Amino acid sequence: MTGYTATVTVRLKHGVLDPEAETTQQALERLGFELEDLRAADRFEVDLEAKSADAASERASEMAERLLANPTIHDYDVEVAER
Amino acid sequence: MTVSIIRFGGSNCDRDAERALEHLDIDAEIVWHEDGLPEDPSGIMLPGGFSYGDYLRAGAMAARSPIMAEVREAAADGVPVLGVCNGAQIGCESGLTEGAFTTNESARFQCEHVYLRVERDDTPWTAAYEEGDVIEIPIAHGEGRYEIDDDRLAELEDDDRVIFRYCDENGETGPDTNPNGSKHNVAGVIGDRETVAVLMPHPERVTLPDVGPTDGQGVLQGFESA
């Protein structure tokens, strides 16, 4: 078994309104920054033991499917790195 | 008929719901989620509040607690299930109903009276009204914007699964009468069976005559007609 960190990033599907991101963008613009768009996402870093990187990735994906993301509104991706 | 009102850590509309149901002569008891459902439940209410601190997403944790597996099973057997506010969020998160309730368009918590148009009057939850009736009812939520992909929403509408839409006092729906940015002004939907429904507004807060309007009584009476 090897120690991995699986990073699960959960973001709203394209086209789903994100009022918090819009509010954040407006606040940045009020500070004088110029930007075209801003998207927010949730990132979960999961430390786990697995036989391989693929096995770690699979388990983290299942975590996303079953809890971390809501498939109605979210897409997610998983990246795995050895600890 | 005894309605089991499920109390999660952070539920805070459970006692209001109990009083409202009792006012309508419908027996109700509060059930702590860890105790599980009573045997042969005859009605289930998921009340409002902030279960598990609404961490991750409103309703996400509660939807995956063991008692919700029992609720899904009971719902599939035809036991009437009503989710209100946080209970509606839990209902969608657990798959009892489709779609998701997410951050209001305003990005703010909103607590105000709104109007709903009754979209059909042949479900238990709307049988006390006529189609097209307008009822006055409060909302109190930060994550009440109904979201679902357009194709799926079209299917739900074709199936007549939308039972309440936000509107003005004359029953007109549109962007100006949409408090939270819900798609197509959706405020409440039914699940696979008409006996399962969720809505963001609070019928239990407009049931007792001594606190104001009583337009919400008809929704709660659904437990008797289901």
Short mmCIF file of N, CA, C and O in Angstrom, two decimals, chain B residues 63-150:
data_model
loop_
_atom_site.label_atom_id
_atom_site.label_comp_id
_atom_site.label_asym_id
_atom_site.label_seq_id
_atom_site.Cartn_x
_atom_site.Cartn_y
_atom_site.Cartn_z
N ALA B 63 -29.02 14.08 3.91
CA ALA B 63 -29.55 13.21 2.86
C ALA B 63 -28.88 11.84 2.86
O ALA B 63 -29.44 10.86 2.39
N ARG B 64 -27.66 11.80 3.40
CA ARG B 64 -26.90 10.55 3.39
C ARG B 64 -26.86 9.89 4.76
O ARG B 64 -26.08 8.97 4.98
N SER B 65 -27.69 10.35 5.68
CA SER B 65 -27.75 9.70 6.99
C SER B 65 -28.62 8.45 6.88
O SER B 65 -29.48 8.36 6.00
N PRO B 66 -28.39 7.48 7.77
CA PRO B 66 -29.10 6.19 7.63
C PRO B 66 -30.61 6.31 7.58
O PRO B 66 -31.27 5.57 6.84
N ILE B 67 -31.20 7.24 8.31
CA ILE B 67 -32.67 7.30 8.34
C ILE B 67 -33.23 7.64 6.95
O ILE B 67 -34.35 7.25 6.62
N MET B 68 -32.44 8.31 6.12
CA MET B 68 -32.97 8.68 4.80
C MET B 68 -33.13 7.46 3.90
O MET B 68 -33.96 7.47 2.99
N ALA B 69 -32.35 6.41 4.15
CA ALA B 69 -32.58 5.17 3.39
C ALA B 69 -33.95 4.61 3.75
O ALA B 69 -34.69 4.14 2.88
N GLU B 70 -34.29 4.70 5.04
CA GLU B 70 -35.62 4.24 5.47
C GLU B 70 -36.71 5.12 4.87
O GLU B 70 -37.78 4.64 4.49
N VAL B 71 -36.45 6.43 4.79
CA VAL B 71 -37.45 7.34 4.24
C VAL B 71 -37.68 7.04 2.75
O VAL B 71 -38.81 7.01 2.28
N ARG B 72 -36.59 6.79 2.02
CA ARG B 72 -36.74 6.48 0.59
C ARG B 72 -37.55 5.20 0.39
O ARG B 72 -38.39 5.11 -0.49
N GLU B 73 -37.28 4.23 1.26
CA GLU B 73 -38.01 2.97 1.18
C GLU B 73 -39.50 3.19 1.45
O GLU B 73 -40.37 2.71 0.72
N ALA B 74 -39.79 3.96 2.50
CA ALA B 74 -41.19 4.24 2.85
C ALA B 74 -41.86 5.02 1.72
O ALA B 74 -43.02 4.75 1.35
N ALA B 75 -41.14 5.98 1.15
CA ALA B 75 -41.70 6.79 0.06
C ALA B 75 -42.05 5.90 -1.13
O ALA B 75 -43.10 6.07 -1.76
N ALA B 76 -41.16 4.93 -1.42
CA ALA B 76 -41.41 4.03 -2.55
C ALA B 76 -42.63 3.15 -2.29
O ALA B 76 -43.30 2.70 -3.22
N ASP B 77 -42.92 2.92 -1.00
CA ASP B 77 -44.10 2.12 -0.64
C ASP B 77 -45.37 2.95 -0.62
O ASP B 77 -46.44 2.44 -0.29
N GLY B 78 -45.24 4.26 -0.88
CA GLY B 78 -46.44 5.09 -0.94
C GLY B 78 -46.73 5.89 0.32
O GLY B 78 -47.75 6.58 0.40
N VAL B 79 -45.83 5.84 1.31
CA VAL B 79 -46.01 6.65 2.51
C VAL B 79 -45.82 8.13 2.12
O VAL B 79 -44.85 8.46 1.45
N PRO B 80 -46.75 9.01 2.50
CA PRO B 80 -46.59 10.41 2.13
C PRO B 80 -45.37 11.05 2.80
O PRO B 80 -45.15 10.86 4.00
N VAL B 81 -44.59 11.76 2.00
CA VAL B 81 -43.38 12.42 2.50
C VAL B 81 -43.41 13.87 2.02
O VAL B 81 -43.58 14.12 0.83
N LEU B 82 -43.25 14.81 2.96
CA LEU B 82 -43.21 16.23 2.62
C LEU B 82 -41.91 16.83 3.15
O LEU B 82 -41.61 16.72 4.33
N GLY B 83 -41.16 17.48 2.28
CA GLY B 83 -39.94 18.17 2.69
C GLY B 83 -40.14 19.66 2.54
O GLY B 83 -40.57 20.13 1.50
N VAL B 84 -39.83 20.40 3.62
CA VAL B 84 -40.00 21.85 3.61
C VAL B 84 -38.66 22.52 3.88
O VAL B 84 -37.97 22.18 4.84
N CYS B 85 -38.27 23.45 3.03
CA CYS B 85 -37.06 24.26 3.21
C CYS B 85 -35.83 23.35 3.29
O CYS B 85 -35.51 22.69 2.33
N ASN B 86 -35.17 23.27 4.44
CA ASN B 86 -34.03 22.35 4.52
C ASN B 86 -34.48 20.93 4.20
O ASN B 86 -33.71 20.15 3.61
N GLY B 87 -35.71 20.60 4.54
CA GLY B 87 -36.26 19.29 4.19
C GLY B 87 -36.39 19.12 2.69
O GLY B 87 -36.27 18.01 2.16
N ALA B 88 -36.64 20.21 1.98
CA ALA B 88 -36.71 20.16 0.52
C ALA B 88 -35.31 19.95 -0.07
O ALA B 88 -35.11 19.18 -1.02
N GLN B 89 -34.35 20.63 0.53
CA GLN B 89 -32.96 20.47 0.09
C GLN B 89 -32.51 19.02 0.34
O GLN B 89 -31.86 18.41 -0.52
N ILE B 90 -32.88 18.48 1.49
CA ILE B 90 -32.54 17.09 1.80
C ILE B 90 -33.24 16.16 0.82
O ILE B 90 -32.66 15.19 0.32
N GLY B 91 -34.49 16.45 0.50
CA GLY B 91 -35.25 15.63 -0.44
C GLY B 91 -34.59 15.55 -1.80
O GLY B 91 -34.46 14.47 -2.39
N CYS B 92 -34.14 16.69 -2.31
CA CYS B 92 -33.47 16.68 -3.62
C CYS B 92 -32.10 16.01 -3.52
O CYS B 92 -31.71 15.24 -4.40
N GLU B 93 -31.37 16.30 -2.44
CA GLU B 93 -30.04 15.70 -2.29
C GLU B 93 -30.13 14.17 -2.17
O GLU B 93 -29.20 13.46 -2.55
N SER B 94 -31.23 13.68 -1.63
CA SER B 94 -31.35 12.24 -1.41
C SER B 94 -32.00 11.54 -2.60
O SER B 94 -32.15 10.32 -2.58
N GLY B 95 -32.42 12.31 -3.60
CA GLY B 95 -33.02 11.69 -4.77
C GLY B 95 -34.51 11.41 -4.65
O GLY B 95 -35.10 10.80 -5.54
N LEU B 96 -35.14 11.86 -3.57
CA LEU B 96 -36.60 11.70 -3.47
C LEU B 96 -37.29 12.52 -4.54
O LEU B 96 -38.35 12.14 -5.05
N THR B 97 -36.71 13.67 -4.84
CA THR B 97 -37.22 14.54 -5.89
C THR B 97 -36.04 14.98 -6.75
O THR B 97 -34.89 14.90 -6.31
N GLU B 98 -36.33 15.43 -7.96
CA GLU B 98 -35.25 15.80 -8.88
C GLU B 98 -34.87 17.26 -8.74
O GLU B 98 -35.64 18.07 -8.24
N GLY B 99 -33.68 17.57 -9.24
CA GLY B 99 -33.20 18.94 -9.20
C GLY B 99 -32.38 19.20 -7.95
O GLY B 99 -32.08 18.28 -7.18
N ALA B 100 -32.01 20.47 -7.77
CA ALA B 100 -31.22 20.86 -6.60
C ALA B 100 -31.62 22.26 -6.20
O ALA B 100 -32.02 23.07 -7.04
N PHE B 101 -31.56 22.53 -4.91
CA PHE B 101 -31.78 23.89 -4.41
C PHE B 101 -30.42 24.45 -4.03
O PHE B 101 -29.74 23.91 -3.16
N THR B 102 -30.02 25.53 -4.70
CA THR B 102 -28.68 26.05 -4.46
C THR B 102 -28.76 27.56 -4.22
O THR B 102 -29.85 28.14 -4.11
N THR B 103 -27.57 28.18 -4.10
CA THR B 103 -27.46 29.58 -3.66
C THR B 103 -28.43 30.52 -4.38
O THR B 103 -28.49 30.55 -5.61
N ASN B 104 -29.16 31.32 -3.60
CA ASN B 104 -30.07 32.31 -4.17
C ASN B 104 -29.32 33.21 -5.15
O ASN B 104 -28.14 33.53 -4.94
N GLU B 105 -30.04 33.66 -6.16
CA GLU B 105 -29.44 34.57 -7.14
C GLU B 105 -28.84 35.80 -6.45
O GLU B 105 -27.83 36.34 -6.88
N SER B 106 -29.48 36.24 -5.35
CA SER B 106 -29.00 37.43 -4.63
C SER B 106 -27.76 37.14 -3.81
O SER B 106 -27.14 38.07 -3.30
N ALA B 107 -27.40 35.85 -3.67
CA ALA B 107 -26.30 35.41 -2.80
C ALA B 107 -26.55 35.79 -1.34
O ALA B 107 -25.62 35.89 -0.55
N ARG B 108 -27.81 36.04 -1.00
CA ARG B 108 -28.14 36.42 0.39
C ARG B 108 -29.20 35.48 0.95
O ARG B 108 -29.98 34.90 0.21
N PHE B 109 -29.23 35.40 2.29
CA PHE B 109 -30.35 34.74 2.97
C PHE B 109 -31.55 35.66 2.83
O PHE B 109 -31.46 36.86 3.07
N GLN B 110 -32.70 35.11 2.43
CA GLN B 110 -33.90 35.92 2.26
C GLN B 110 -35.03 35.39 3.13
O GLN B 110 -35.30 34.20 3.13
N CYS B 111 -35.65 36.29 3.86
CA CYS B 111 -36.74 35.94 4.75
C CYS B 111 -37.88 36.91 4.45
O CYS B 111 -37.80 38.07 4.82
N GLU B 112 -38.88 36.47 3.73
CA GLU B 112 -39.94 37.38 3.29
C GLU B 112 -41.18 36.58 2.91
O GLU B 112 -41.11 35.38 2.68
N HIS B 113 -42.31 37.28 2.83
CA HIS B 113 -43.52 36.64 2.34
C HIS B 113 -43.53 36.69 0.82
O HIS B 113 -43.15 37.69 0.23
N VAL B 114 -43.95 35.59 0.21
CA VAL B 114 -44.03 35.54 -1.26
C VAL B 114 -45.40 34.96 -1.63
O VAL B 114 -46.16 34.53 -0.76
N TYR B 115 -45.68 34.96 -2.92
CA TYR B 115 -46.90 34.33 -3.41
C TYR B 115 -46.54 33.12 -4.25
O TYR B 115 -45.52 33.13 -4.97
N LEU B 116 -47.36 32.10 -4.15
CA LEU B 116 -47.19 30.89 -4.96
C LEU B 116 -48.45 30.65 -5.77
O LEU B 116 -49.56 30.83 -5.28
N ARG B 117 -48.25 30.20 -7.01
CA ARG B 117 -49.40 29.78 -7.81
C ARG B 117 -49.48 28.26 -7.77
O ARG B 117 -48.48 27.56 -7.96
N VAL B 118 -50.67 27.75 -7.50
CA VAL B 118 -50.89 26.31 -7.46
C VAL B 118 -51.00 25.82 -8.90
O VAL B 118 -51.87 26.26 -9.65
N GLU B 119 -50.09 24.92 -9.28
CA GLU B 119 -50.00 24.50 -10.69
C GLU B 119 -50.90 23.32 -11.03
O GLU B 119 -51.20 23.09 -12.18
N ARG B 120 -51.28 22.55 -10.02
CA ARG B 120 -52.25 21.48 -10.24
C ARG B 120 -52.91 21.15 -8.90
O ARG B 120 -52.29 21.30 -7.85
N ASP B 121 -54.16 20.74 -8.97
CA ASP B 121 -54.89 20.56 -7.71
C ASP B 121 -55.26 19.10 -7.48
O ASP B 121 -56.12 18.79 -6.67
N ASP B 122 -54.58 18.20 -8.19
CA ASP B 122 -54.92 16.79 -8.03
C ASP B 122 -53.79 15.99 -7.39
O ASP B 122 -53.62 14.81 -7.63
N THR B 123 -52.97 16.69 -6.55
CA THR B 123 -52.02 15.95 -5.72
C THR B 123 -52.48 16.11 -4.28
O THR B 123 -53.22 17.06 -3.97
N PRO B 124 -52.06 15.23 -3.38
CA PRO B 124 -52.49 15.37 -1.98
C PRO B 124 -52.16 16.75 -1.43
O PRO B 124 -52.94 17.33 -0.66
N TRP B 125 -51.01 17.29 -1.82
CA TRP B 125 -50.49 18.52 -1.22
C TRP B 125 -51.18 19.76 -1.75
O TRP B 125 -50.99 20.85 -1.21
N THR B 126 -51.94 19.61 -2.82
CA THR B 126 -52.59 20.77 -3.42
C THR B 126 -54.10 20.56 -3.57
O THR B 126 -54.78 21.40 -4.14
N ALA B 127 -54.60 19.44 -3.07
CA ALA B 127 -56.02 19.11 -3.26
C ALA B 127 -56.95 20.11 -2.57
O ALA B 127 -58.10 20.27 -2.97
N ALA B 128 -56.42 20.82 -1.57
CA ALA B 128 -57.25 21.78 -0.85
C ALA B 128 -57.44 23.07 -1.65
O ALA B 128 -58.24 23.92 -1.27
N TYR B 129 -56.68 23.21 -2.72
CA TYR B 129 -56.73 24.44 -3.52
C TYR B 129 -57.33 24.12 -4.89
O TYR B 129 -57.55 22.96 -5.24
N GLU B 130 -57.52 25.19 -5.67
CA GLU B 130 -57.89 25.04 -7.09
C GLU B 130 -56.66 25.38 -7.91
O GLU B 130 -55.87 26.25 -7.52
N GLU B 131 -56.53 24.73 -9.04
CA GLU B 131 -55.42 25.08 -9.94
C GLU B 131 -55.50 26.58 -10.26
O GLU B 131 -56.58 27.10 -10.56
N GLY B 132 -54.38 27.26 -10.17
CA GLY B 132 -54.37 28.69 -10.44
C GLY B 132 -54.55 29.55 -9.20
O GLY B 132 -54.35 30.76 -9.25
N ASP B 133 -54.91 28.92 -8.07
CA ASP B 133 -55.02 29.68 -6.82
C ASP B 133 -53.67 30.32 -6.48
O ASP B 133 -52.60 29.77 -6.80
N VAL B 134 -53.74 31.46 -5.82
CA VAL B 134 -52.51 32.13 -5.36
C VAL B 134 -52.53 32.10 -3.83
O VAL B 134 -53.52 32.49 -3.21
N ILE B 135 -51.45 31.59 -3.25
CA ILE B 135 -51.37 31.55 -1.79
C ILE B 135 -50.18 32.39 -1.31
O ILE B 135 -49.18 32.53 -2.01
N GLU B 136 -50.34 32.96 -0.11
CA GLU B 136 -49.29 33.78 0.49
C GLU B 136 -48.56 32.95 1.53
O GLU B 136 -49.20 32.30 2.37
N ILE B 137 -47.24 32.97 1.49
CA ILE B 137 -46.47 32.03 2.31
C ILE B 137 -45.05 32.59 2.47
O ILE B 137 -44.56 33.27 1.58
N PRO B 138 -44.41 32.35 3.62
CA PRO B 138 -43.05 32.89 3.78
C PRO B 138 -41.95 31.96 3.26
O PRO B 138 -42.10 30.73 3.28
N ILE B 139 -40.88 32.58 2.80
CA ILE B 139 -39.64 31.84 2.54
C ILE B 139 -38.61 32.30 3.57
O ILE B 139 -38.71 33.41 4.10
N ALA B 140 -37.63 31.46 3.84
CA ALA B 140 -36.53 31.81 4.74
C ALA B 140 -35.36 30.92 4.37
O ALA B 140 -35.17 29.85 4.94
N HIS B 141 -34.61 31.34 3.35
CA HIS B 141 -33.52 30.49 2.91
C HIS B 141 -32.43 31.27 2.18
O HIS B 141 -32.68 32.35 1.64
N GLY B 142 -31.23 30.71 2.21
CA GLY B 142 -30.12 31.26 1.43
C GLY B 142 -29.85 30.42 0.20
O GLY B 142 -29.21 30.88 -0.74
N GLU B 143 -30.31 29.17 0.23
CA GLU B 143 -30.08 28.26 -0.89
C GLU B 143 -31.41 27.67 -1.34
O GLU B 143 -31.75 26.55 -0.99
N GLY B 144 -32.16 28.47 -2.08
CA GLY B 144 -33.49 28.02 -2.49
C GLY B 144 -33.72 28.10 -3.98
O GLY B 144 -34.81 27.84 -4.47
N ARG B 145 -32.67 28.43 -4.71
CA ARG B 145 -32.81 28.57 -6.17
C ARG B 145 -32.87 27.19 -6.81
O ARG B 145 -31.90 26.43 -6.74
N TYR B 146 -34.01 26.90 -7.43
CA TYR B 146 -34.17 25.57 -8.04
C TYR B 146 -33.35 25.51 -9.31
O TYR B 146 -33.48 26.33 -10.21
N GLU B 147 -32.50 24.49 -9.38
CA GLU B 147 -31.58 24.34 -10.51
C GLU B 147 -31.68 22.92 -11.03
O GLU B 147 -31.72 21.95 -10.27
N ILE B 148 -31.73 22.81 -12.34
CA ILE B 148 -31.80 21.50 -13.00
C ILE B 148 -31.51 21.77 -14.46
O ILE B 148 -31.72 22.89 -14.93
N ASP B 149 -31.03 20.77 -15.20
CA ASP B 149 -30.71 21.11 -16.59
C ASP B 149 -32.00 21.26 -17.40
O ASP B 149 -33.05 20.72 -17.04
N ASP B 150 -31.91 22.05 -18.46
CA ASP B 150 -33.12 22.49 -19.17
C ASP B 150 -33.93 21.32 -19.72
O ASP B 150 -35.16 21.34 -19.66
#
